[in-house]
mmCIF file of C-alpha atoms in Angstrom:
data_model
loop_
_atom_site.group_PDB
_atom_site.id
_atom_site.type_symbol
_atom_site.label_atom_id
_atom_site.label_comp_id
_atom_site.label_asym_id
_atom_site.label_seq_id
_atom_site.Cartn_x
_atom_site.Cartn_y
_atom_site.Cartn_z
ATOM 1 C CA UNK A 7 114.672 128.187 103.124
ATOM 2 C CA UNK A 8 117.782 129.407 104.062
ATOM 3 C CA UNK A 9 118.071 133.777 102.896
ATOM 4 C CA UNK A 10 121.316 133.155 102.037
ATOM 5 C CA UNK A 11 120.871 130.403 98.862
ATOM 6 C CA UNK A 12 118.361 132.525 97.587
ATOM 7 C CA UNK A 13 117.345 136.245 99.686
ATOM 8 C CA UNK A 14 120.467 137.669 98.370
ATOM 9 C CA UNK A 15 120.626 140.993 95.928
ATOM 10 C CA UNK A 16 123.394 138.989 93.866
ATOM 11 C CA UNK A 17 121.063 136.326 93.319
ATOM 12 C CA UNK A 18 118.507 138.118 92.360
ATOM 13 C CA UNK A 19 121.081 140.062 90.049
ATOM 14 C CA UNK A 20 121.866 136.696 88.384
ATOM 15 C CA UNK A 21 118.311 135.454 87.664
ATOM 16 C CA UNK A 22 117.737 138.151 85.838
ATOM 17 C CA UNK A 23 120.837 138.015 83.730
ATOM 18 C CA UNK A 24 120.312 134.156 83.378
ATOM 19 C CA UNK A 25 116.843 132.882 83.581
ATOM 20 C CA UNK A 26 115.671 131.057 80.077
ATOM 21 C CA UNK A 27 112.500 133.049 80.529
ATOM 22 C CA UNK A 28 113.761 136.346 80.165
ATOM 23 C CA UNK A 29 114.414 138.629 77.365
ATOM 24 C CA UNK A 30 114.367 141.036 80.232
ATOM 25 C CA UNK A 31 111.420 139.253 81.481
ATOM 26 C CA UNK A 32 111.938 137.920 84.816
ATOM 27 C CA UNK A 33 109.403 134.664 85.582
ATOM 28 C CA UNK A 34 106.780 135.242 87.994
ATOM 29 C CA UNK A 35 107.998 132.034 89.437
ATOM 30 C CA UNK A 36 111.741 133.201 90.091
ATOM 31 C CA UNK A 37 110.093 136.579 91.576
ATOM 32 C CA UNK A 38 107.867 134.793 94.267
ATOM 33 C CA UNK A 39 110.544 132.193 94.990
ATOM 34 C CA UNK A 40 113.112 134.664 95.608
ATOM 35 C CA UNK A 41 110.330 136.297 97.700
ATOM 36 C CA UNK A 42 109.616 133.617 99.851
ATOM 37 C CA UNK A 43 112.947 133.073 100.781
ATOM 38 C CA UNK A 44 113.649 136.460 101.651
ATOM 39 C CA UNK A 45 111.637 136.235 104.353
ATOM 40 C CA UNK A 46 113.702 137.172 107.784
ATOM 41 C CA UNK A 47 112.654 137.514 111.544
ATOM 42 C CA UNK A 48 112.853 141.147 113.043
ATOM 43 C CA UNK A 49 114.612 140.752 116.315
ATOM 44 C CA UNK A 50 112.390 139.883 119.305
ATOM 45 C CA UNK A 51 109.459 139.734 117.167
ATOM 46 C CA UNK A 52 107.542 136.919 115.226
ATOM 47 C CA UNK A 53 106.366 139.278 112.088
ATOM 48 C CA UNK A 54 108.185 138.486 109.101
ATOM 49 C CA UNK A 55 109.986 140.842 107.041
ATOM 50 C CA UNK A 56 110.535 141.551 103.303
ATOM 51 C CA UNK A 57 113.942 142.340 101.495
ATOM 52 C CA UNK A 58 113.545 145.900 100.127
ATOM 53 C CA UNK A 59 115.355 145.031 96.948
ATOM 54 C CA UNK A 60 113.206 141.558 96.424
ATOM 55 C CA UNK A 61 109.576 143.515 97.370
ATOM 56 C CA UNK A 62 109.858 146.294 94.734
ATOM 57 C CA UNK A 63 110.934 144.207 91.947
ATOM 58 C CA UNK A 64 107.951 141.799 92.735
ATOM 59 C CA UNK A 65 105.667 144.530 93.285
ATOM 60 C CA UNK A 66 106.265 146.479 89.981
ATOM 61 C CA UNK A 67 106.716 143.623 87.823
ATOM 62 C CA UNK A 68 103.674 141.068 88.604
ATOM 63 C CA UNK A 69 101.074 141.435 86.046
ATOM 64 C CA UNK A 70 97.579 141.546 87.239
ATOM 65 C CA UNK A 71 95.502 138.772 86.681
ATOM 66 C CA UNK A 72 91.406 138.216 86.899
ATOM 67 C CA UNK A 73 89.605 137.397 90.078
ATOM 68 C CA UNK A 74 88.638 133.938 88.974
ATOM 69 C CA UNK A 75 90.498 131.018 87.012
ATOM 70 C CA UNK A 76 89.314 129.307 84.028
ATOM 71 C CA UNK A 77 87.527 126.116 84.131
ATOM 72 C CA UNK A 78 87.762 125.456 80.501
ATOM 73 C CA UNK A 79 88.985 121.583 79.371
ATOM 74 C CA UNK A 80 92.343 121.275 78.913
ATOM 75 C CA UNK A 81 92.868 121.327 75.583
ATOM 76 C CA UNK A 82 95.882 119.953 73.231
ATOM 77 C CA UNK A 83 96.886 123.344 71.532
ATOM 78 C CA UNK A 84 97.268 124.593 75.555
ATOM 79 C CA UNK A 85 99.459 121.555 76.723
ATOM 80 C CA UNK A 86 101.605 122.412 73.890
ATOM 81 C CA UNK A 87 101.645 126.203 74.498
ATOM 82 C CA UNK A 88 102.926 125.197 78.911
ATOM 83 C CA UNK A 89 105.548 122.419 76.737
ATOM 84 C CA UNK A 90 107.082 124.775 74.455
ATOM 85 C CA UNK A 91 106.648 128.052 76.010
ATOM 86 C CA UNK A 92 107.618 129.219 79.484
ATOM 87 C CA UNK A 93 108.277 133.152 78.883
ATOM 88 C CA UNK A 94 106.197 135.430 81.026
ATOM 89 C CA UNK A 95 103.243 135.694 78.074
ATOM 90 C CA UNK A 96 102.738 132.258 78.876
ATOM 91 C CA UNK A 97 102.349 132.385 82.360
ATOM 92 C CA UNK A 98 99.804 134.769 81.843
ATOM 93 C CA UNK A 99 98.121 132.689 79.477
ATOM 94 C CA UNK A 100 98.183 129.950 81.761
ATOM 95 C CA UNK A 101 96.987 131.614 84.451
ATOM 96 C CA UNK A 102 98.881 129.826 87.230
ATOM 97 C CA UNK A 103 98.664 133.573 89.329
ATOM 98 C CA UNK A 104 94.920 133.582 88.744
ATOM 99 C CA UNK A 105 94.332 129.407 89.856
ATOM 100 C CA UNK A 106 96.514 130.414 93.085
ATOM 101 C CA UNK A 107 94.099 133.741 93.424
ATOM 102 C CA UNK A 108 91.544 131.310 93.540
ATOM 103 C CA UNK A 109 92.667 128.718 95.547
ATOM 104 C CA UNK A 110 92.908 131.800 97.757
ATOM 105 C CA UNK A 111 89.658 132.750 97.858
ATOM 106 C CA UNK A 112 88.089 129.406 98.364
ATOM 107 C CA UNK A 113 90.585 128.941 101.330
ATOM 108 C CA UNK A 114 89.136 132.560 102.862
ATOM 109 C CA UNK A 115 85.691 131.138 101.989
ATOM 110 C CA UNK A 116 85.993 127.672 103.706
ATOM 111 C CA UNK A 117 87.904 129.474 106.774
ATOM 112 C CA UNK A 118 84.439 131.547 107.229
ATOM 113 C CA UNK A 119 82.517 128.551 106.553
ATOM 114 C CA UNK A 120 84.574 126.102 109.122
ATOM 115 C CA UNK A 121 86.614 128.192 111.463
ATOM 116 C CA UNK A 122 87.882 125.798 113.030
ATOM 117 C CA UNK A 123 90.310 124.919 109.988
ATOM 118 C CA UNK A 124 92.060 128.553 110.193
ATOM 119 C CA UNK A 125 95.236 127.774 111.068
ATOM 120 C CA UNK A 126 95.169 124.645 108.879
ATOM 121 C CA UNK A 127 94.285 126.985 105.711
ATOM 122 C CA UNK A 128 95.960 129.934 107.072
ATOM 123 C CA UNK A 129 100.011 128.147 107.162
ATOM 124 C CA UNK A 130 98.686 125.828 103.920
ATOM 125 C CA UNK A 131 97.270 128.390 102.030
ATOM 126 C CA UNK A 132 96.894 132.451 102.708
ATOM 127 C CA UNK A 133 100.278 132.661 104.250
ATOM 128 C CA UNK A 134 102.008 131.408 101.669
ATOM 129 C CA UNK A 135 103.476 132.951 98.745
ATOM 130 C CA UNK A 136 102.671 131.226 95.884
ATOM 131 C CA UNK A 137 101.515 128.054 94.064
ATOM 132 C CA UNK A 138 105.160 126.490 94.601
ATOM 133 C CA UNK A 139 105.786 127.328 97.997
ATOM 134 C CA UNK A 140 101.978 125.782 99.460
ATOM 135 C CA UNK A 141 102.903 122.949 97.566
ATOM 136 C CA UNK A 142 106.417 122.446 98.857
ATOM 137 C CA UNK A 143 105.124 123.243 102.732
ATOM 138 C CA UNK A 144 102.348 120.834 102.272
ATOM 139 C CA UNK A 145 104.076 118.100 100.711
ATOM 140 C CA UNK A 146 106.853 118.886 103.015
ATOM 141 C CA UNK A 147 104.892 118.074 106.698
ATOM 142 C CA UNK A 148 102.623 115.171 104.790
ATOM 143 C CA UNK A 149 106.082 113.000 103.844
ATOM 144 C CA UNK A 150 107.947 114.181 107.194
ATOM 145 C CA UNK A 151 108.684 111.781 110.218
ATOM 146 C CA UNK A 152 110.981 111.933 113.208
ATOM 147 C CA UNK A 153 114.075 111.545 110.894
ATOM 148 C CA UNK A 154 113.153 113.116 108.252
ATOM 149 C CA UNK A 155 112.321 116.884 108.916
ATOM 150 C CA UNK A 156 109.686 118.527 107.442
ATOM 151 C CA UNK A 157 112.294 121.739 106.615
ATOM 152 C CA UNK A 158 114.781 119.591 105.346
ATOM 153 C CA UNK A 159 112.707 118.320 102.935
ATOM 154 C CA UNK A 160 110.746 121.645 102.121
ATOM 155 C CA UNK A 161 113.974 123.324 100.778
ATOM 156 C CA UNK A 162 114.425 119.582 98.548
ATOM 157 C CA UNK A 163 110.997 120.346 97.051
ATOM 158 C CA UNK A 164 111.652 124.320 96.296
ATOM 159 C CA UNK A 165 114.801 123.716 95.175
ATOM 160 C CA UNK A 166 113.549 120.785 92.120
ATOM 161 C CA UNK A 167 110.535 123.924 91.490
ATOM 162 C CA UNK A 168 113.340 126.546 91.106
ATOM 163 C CA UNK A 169 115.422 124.122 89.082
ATOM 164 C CA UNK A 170 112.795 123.666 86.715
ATOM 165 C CA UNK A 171 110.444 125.367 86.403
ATOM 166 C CA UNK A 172 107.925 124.049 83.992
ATOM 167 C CA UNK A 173 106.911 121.725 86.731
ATOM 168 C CA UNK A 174 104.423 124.130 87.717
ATOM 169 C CA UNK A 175 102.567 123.737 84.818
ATOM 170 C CA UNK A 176 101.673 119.933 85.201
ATOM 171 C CA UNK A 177 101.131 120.745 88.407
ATOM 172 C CA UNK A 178 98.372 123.290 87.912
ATOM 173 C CA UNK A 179 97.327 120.891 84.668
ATOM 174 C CA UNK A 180 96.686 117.892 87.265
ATOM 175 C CA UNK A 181 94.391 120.318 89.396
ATOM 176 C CA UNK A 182 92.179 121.404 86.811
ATOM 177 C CA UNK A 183 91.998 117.547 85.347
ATOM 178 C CA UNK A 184 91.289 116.931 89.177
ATOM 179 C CA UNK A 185 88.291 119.797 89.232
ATOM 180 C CA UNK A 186 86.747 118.957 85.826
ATOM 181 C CA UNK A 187 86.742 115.403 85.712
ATOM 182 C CA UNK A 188 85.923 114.273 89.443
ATOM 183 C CA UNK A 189 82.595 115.428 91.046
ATOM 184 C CA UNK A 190 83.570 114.676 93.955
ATOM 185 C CA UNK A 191 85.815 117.698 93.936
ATOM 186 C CA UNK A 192 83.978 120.349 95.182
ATOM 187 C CA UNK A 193 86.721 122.709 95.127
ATOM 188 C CA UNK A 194 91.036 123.191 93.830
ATOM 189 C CA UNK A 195 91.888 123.902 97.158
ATOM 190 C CA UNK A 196 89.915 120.773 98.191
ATOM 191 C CA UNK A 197 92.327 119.089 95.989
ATOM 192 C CA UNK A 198 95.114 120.705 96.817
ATOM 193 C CA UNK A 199 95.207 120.134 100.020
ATOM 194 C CA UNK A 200 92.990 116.450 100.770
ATOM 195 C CA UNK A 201 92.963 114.484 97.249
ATOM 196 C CA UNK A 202 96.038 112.026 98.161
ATOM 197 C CA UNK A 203 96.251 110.698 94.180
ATOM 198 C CA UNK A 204 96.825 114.375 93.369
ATOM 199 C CA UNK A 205 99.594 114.560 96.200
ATOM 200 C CA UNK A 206 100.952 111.403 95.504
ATOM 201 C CA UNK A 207 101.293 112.332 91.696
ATOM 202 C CA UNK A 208 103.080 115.959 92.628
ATOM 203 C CA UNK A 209 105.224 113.612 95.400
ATOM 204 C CA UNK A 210 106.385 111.635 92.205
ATOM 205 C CA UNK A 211 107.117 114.665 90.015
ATOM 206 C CA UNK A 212 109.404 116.055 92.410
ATOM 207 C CA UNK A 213 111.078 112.546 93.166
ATOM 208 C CA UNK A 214 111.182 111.811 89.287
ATOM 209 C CA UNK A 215 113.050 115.000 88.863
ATOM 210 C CA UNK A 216 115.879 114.145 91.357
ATOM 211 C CA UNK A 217 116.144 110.894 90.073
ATOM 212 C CA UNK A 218 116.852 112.388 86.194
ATOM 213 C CA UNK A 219 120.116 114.330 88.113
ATOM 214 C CA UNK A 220 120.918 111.123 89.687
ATOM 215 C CA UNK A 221 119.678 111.659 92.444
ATOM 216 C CA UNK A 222 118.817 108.304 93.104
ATOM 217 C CA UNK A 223 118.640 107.208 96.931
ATOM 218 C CA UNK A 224 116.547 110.611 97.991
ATOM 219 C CA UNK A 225 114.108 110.031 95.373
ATOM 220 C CA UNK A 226 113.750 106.502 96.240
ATOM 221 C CA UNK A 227 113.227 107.869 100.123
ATOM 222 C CA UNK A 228 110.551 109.812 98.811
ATOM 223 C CA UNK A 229 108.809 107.227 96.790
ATOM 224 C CA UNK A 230 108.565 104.805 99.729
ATOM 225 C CA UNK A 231 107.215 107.548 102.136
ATOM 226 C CA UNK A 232 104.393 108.451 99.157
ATOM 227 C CA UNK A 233 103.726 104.622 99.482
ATOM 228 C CA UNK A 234 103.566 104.594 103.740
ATOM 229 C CA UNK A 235 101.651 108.055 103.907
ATOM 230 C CA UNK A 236 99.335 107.793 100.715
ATOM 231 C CA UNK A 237 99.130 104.128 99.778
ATOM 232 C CA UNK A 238 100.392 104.961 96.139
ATOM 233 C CA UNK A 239 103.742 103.521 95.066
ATOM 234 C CA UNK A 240 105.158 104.943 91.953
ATOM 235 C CA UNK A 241 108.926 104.638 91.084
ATOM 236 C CA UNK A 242 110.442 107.612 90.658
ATOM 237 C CA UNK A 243 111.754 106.664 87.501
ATOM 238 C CA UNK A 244 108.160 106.806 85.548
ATOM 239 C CA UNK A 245 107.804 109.442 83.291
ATOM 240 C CA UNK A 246 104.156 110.625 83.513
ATOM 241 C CA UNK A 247 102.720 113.825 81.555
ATOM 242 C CA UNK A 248 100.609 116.007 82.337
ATOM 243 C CA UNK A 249 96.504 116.591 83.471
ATOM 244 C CA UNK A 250 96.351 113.193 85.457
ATOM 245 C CA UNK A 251 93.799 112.349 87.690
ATOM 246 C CA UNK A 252 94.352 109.557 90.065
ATOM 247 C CA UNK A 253 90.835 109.132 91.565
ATOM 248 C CA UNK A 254 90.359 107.875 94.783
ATOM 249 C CA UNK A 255 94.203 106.324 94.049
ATOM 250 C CA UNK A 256 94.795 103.820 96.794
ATOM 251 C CA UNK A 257 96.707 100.604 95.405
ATOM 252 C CA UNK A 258 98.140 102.418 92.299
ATOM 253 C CA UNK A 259 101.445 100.950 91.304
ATOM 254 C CA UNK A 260 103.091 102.131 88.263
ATOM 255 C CA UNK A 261 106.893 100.310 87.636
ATOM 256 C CA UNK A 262 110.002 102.216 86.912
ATOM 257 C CA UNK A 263 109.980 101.945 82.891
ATOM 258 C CA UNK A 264 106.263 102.866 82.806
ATOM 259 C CA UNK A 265 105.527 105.795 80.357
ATOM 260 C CA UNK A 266 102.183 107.934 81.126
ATOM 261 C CA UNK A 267 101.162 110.429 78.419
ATOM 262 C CA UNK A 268 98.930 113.684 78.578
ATOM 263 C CA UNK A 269 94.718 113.627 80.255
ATOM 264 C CA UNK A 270 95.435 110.217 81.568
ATOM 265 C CA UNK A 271 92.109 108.909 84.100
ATOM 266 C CA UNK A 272 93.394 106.718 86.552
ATOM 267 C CA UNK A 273 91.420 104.707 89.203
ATOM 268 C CA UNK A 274 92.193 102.810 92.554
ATOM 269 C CA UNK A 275 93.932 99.481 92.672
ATOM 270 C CA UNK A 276 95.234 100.049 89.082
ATOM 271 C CA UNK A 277 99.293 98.389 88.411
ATOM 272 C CA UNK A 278 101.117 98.959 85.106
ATOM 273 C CA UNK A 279 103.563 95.986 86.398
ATOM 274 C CA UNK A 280 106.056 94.167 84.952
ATOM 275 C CA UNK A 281 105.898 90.215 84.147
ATOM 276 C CA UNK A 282 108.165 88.976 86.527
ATOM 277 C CA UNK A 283 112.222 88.954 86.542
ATOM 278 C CA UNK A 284 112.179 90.774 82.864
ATOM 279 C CA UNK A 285 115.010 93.477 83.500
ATOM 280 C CA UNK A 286 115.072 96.884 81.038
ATOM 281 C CA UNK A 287 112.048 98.552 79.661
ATOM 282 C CA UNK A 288 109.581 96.352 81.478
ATOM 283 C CA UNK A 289 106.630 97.889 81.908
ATOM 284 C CA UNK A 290 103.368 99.655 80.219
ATOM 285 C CA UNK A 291 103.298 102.937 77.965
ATOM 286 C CA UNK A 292 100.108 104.871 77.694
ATOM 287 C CA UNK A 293 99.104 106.661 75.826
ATOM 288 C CA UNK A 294 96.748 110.106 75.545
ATOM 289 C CA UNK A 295 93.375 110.263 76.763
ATOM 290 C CA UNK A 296 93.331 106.849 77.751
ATOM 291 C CA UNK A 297 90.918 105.683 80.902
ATOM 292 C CA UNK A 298 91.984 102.927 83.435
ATOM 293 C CA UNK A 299 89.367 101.645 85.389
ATOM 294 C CA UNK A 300 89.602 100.375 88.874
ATOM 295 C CA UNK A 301 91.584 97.164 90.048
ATOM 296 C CA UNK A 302 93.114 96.602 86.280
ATOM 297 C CA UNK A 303 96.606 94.855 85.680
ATOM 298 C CA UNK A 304 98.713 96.812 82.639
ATOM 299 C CA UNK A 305 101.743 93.910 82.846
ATOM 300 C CA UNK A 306 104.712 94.159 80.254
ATOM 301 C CA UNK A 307 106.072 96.353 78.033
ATOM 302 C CA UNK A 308 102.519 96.696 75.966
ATOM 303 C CA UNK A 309 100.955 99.795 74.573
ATOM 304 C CA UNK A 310 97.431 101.139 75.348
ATOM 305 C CA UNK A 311 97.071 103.900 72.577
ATOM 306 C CA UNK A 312 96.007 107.193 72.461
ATOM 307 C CA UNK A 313 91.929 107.239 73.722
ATOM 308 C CA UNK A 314 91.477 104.073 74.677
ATOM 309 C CA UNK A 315 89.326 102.766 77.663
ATOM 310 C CA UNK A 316 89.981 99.506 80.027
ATOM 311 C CA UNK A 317 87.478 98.092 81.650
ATOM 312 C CA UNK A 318 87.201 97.590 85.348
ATOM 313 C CA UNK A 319 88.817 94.519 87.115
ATOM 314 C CA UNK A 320 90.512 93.934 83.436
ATOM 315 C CA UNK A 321 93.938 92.008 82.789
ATOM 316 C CA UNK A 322 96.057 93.319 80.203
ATOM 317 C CA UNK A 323 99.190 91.493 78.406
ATOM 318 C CA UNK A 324 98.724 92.596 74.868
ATOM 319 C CA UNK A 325 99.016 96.390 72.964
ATOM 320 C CA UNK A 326 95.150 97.920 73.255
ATOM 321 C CA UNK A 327 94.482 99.984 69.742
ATOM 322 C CA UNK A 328 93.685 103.403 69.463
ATOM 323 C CA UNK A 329 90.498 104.446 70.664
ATOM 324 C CA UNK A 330 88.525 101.056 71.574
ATOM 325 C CA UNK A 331 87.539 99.287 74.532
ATOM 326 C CA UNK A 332 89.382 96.308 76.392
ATOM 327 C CA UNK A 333 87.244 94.350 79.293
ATOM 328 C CA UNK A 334 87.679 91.118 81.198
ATOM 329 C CA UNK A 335 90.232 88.526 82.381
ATOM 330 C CA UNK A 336 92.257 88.037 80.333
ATOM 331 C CA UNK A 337 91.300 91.539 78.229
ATOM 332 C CA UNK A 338 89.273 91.524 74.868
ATOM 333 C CA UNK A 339 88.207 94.162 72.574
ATOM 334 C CA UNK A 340 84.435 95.068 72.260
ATOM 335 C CA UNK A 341 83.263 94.501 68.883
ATOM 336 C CA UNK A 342 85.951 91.897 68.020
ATOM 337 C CA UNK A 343 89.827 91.939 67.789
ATOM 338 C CA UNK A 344 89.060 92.574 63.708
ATOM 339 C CA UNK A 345 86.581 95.219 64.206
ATOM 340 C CA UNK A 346 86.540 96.688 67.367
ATOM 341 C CA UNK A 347 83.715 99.428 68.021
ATOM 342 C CA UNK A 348 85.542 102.723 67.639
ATOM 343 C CA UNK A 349 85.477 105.276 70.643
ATOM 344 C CA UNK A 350 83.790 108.662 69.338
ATOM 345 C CA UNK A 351 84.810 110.759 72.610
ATOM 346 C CA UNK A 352 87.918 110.891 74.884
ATOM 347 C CA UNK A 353 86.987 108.967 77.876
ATOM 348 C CA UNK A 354 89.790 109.597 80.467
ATOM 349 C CA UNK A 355 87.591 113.047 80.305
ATOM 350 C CA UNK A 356 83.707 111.773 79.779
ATOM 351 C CA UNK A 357 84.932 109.652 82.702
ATOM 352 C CA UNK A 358 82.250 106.730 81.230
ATOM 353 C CA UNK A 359 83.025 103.518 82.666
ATOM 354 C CA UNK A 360 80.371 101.691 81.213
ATOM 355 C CA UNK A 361 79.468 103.018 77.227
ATOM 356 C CA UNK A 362 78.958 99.604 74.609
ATOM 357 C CA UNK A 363 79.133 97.221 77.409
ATOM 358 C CA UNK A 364 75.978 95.698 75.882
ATOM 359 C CA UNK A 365 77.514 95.220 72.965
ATOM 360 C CA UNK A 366 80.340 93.162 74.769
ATOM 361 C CA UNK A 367 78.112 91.262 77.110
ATOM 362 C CA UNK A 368 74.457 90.010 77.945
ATOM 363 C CA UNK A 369 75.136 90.678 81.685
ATOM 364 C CA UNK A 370 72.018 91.443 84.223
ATOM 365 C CA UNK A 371 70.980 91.071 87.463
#
């Protein structure tokens, strides 16, 4: 990123006049942003230098965080606290500094582990200078092609994470969702760097973001190169909250009046579709907690309420009540559309596929 747009002692002056996070509190975010950008070549040498003015201030005024992040469950009362917050007390209590420490560490361990991966984890990872900034990089060389430079499109992404940025919190909301609810995940910089639905999910935040400043035609460029690179095609103009896990992800396609809520459990070959040539709001809303199990059609502008699990392979054209269970082609509710058999657990994070299906269906083998 270009020194000048953001390496500069006026800009620095400004954020802290004018950030929303500040009464004199300058975000951690701003800090490392302005950081990374800073960075300049010394002449005749590849070594990277800080500005004087940018170091000090980030030196002094980064709080020090614990050597290991928290891999508690996401819970409401914190979603709320990343919504409504954003001052530096809730960065702290977030811990975004500590996940990054961590991601950190696990790179450093893998590196010793694998060494042939070092320069992989080394430009991904440990050279980077925050959360934001690996993101932006990675994102940046995964969606590039001959026409479309990796650079260009790495100052795109830090510019939507300096324009807002609360984005950073779903983002670090989808990891943990990633790490808690997927055993597969064996570590957050596993994610971070190899899940594609987790990639494909930041891709969209960043292209739903330019497409809410009308920013229509770049966002649309990067939907269709999530789709080509990642085999996930979501329209920028979805609104999806936050702690989603796309698992495995391949085939998801979620249509441009879809709504998504919070610790959403997504799996492969899953479309929340319109019903043909229906123009305006078109397409599903979900709601919290809800799980949607692999190869399921959502089509139309129905509801699936808050905790609610669909079955695998299921086909959805009706509203799915609050915590119960909808299986089959086309969809019905275990237990009967007048008393369906009430869910006693979230299952987008129990992650059970398969709880009362006896009660739906004498299937064996």
């Amino acid at each position: 990123m270009s020194t000048n747009l953001l390496g500069s002692p006026f800009l620095l002056k400004n954020v802290l006049t004018t950030s929303p996070y500040n009464n004199n509190k300058l975000s951690i975010f701003t800090i490392k942003a302005c950081l990374h950008s800073s960075r300049t070549k010394t002449p005749n040498s590849n070594k990277s230098q800080i500005d004087d003015h940018v170091y000090n201030y980030t030196k002094y005024c980064t709080p020090n965080f614990p050597d290991h992040a928290s891999q508690t469950p996401i819970s409401e009362k914190e979603l709320k606290n990343t919504k409504n917050g954003g001052i530096l007390d809730d960065f702290e209590k977030e811990g975004i500094l500590d996940l990054w420490f961590k991601m950190q560490d696990e790179a450093r361990f893998d590196v010793e582990k694998e060494p042939i991966l070092e320069n992989y984890y080394k430009n991904s990872i440990l050279v980077q200078d925050c959360m934001e900034s690996a993101l932006a990089y990675h994102l940046s060389l995964k969606l590039s092609n001959s026409s479309l430079p990796s650079d260009a499109l790495f100052e795109l992404f830090m510019g939507v994470f300096i324009e807002d940025q609360e984005l950073i919190f779903d983002v670090t909301d989808d990891l943990r969702a990633v790490k808690e609810r997927d055993p597969a995940c064996v570590s957050y910089v596993h994610c971070f760097l190899n899940f594609k639905g987790f990639l494909a999910c930041q891709a969209h935040r960043i292209a739903h973001r330019l497409w809410s400043k009308g920013r229509k035609i770049v966002s649309l460029v990067i939907q269709n190169r999530v789709c080509e690179v990642f085999a996930v095609d979501i329209h920028p103009g979805a609104k999806i909250g936050s702690g989603i896990l796309l698992d495995h992800a391949t085939g998801v396609v979620i249509g441009e009046t879809a709504v998504i809520g919070n610790n959403v459990s997504i799996l492969h070959n899953v479309t929340l579709g319109g019903t043909g040539k229906v123009c305006g709001d078109r397409h599903p809303k979900i709601g919290d907690g809800v799980l949607i199990g692999a190869g399921t059609c959502v089509l139309g502008n129905v509801r699936i309420e808050d905790g609610a699990k669909i079955g695998a392979g299921s086909v959805v054209l009706m509203e799915v009540p609050a915590r119960t269970t909808a299986v089959g082609n086309p969809a019905r509710l275990i237990g009967g559309k007048e008393n369906p058999i009430k869910l006693d657990k979230i299952p987008s994070l129990t992650m059970d596929h398969t709880s009362h299906m006896s009660d739906w269906s004498d299937y064996v083998i």
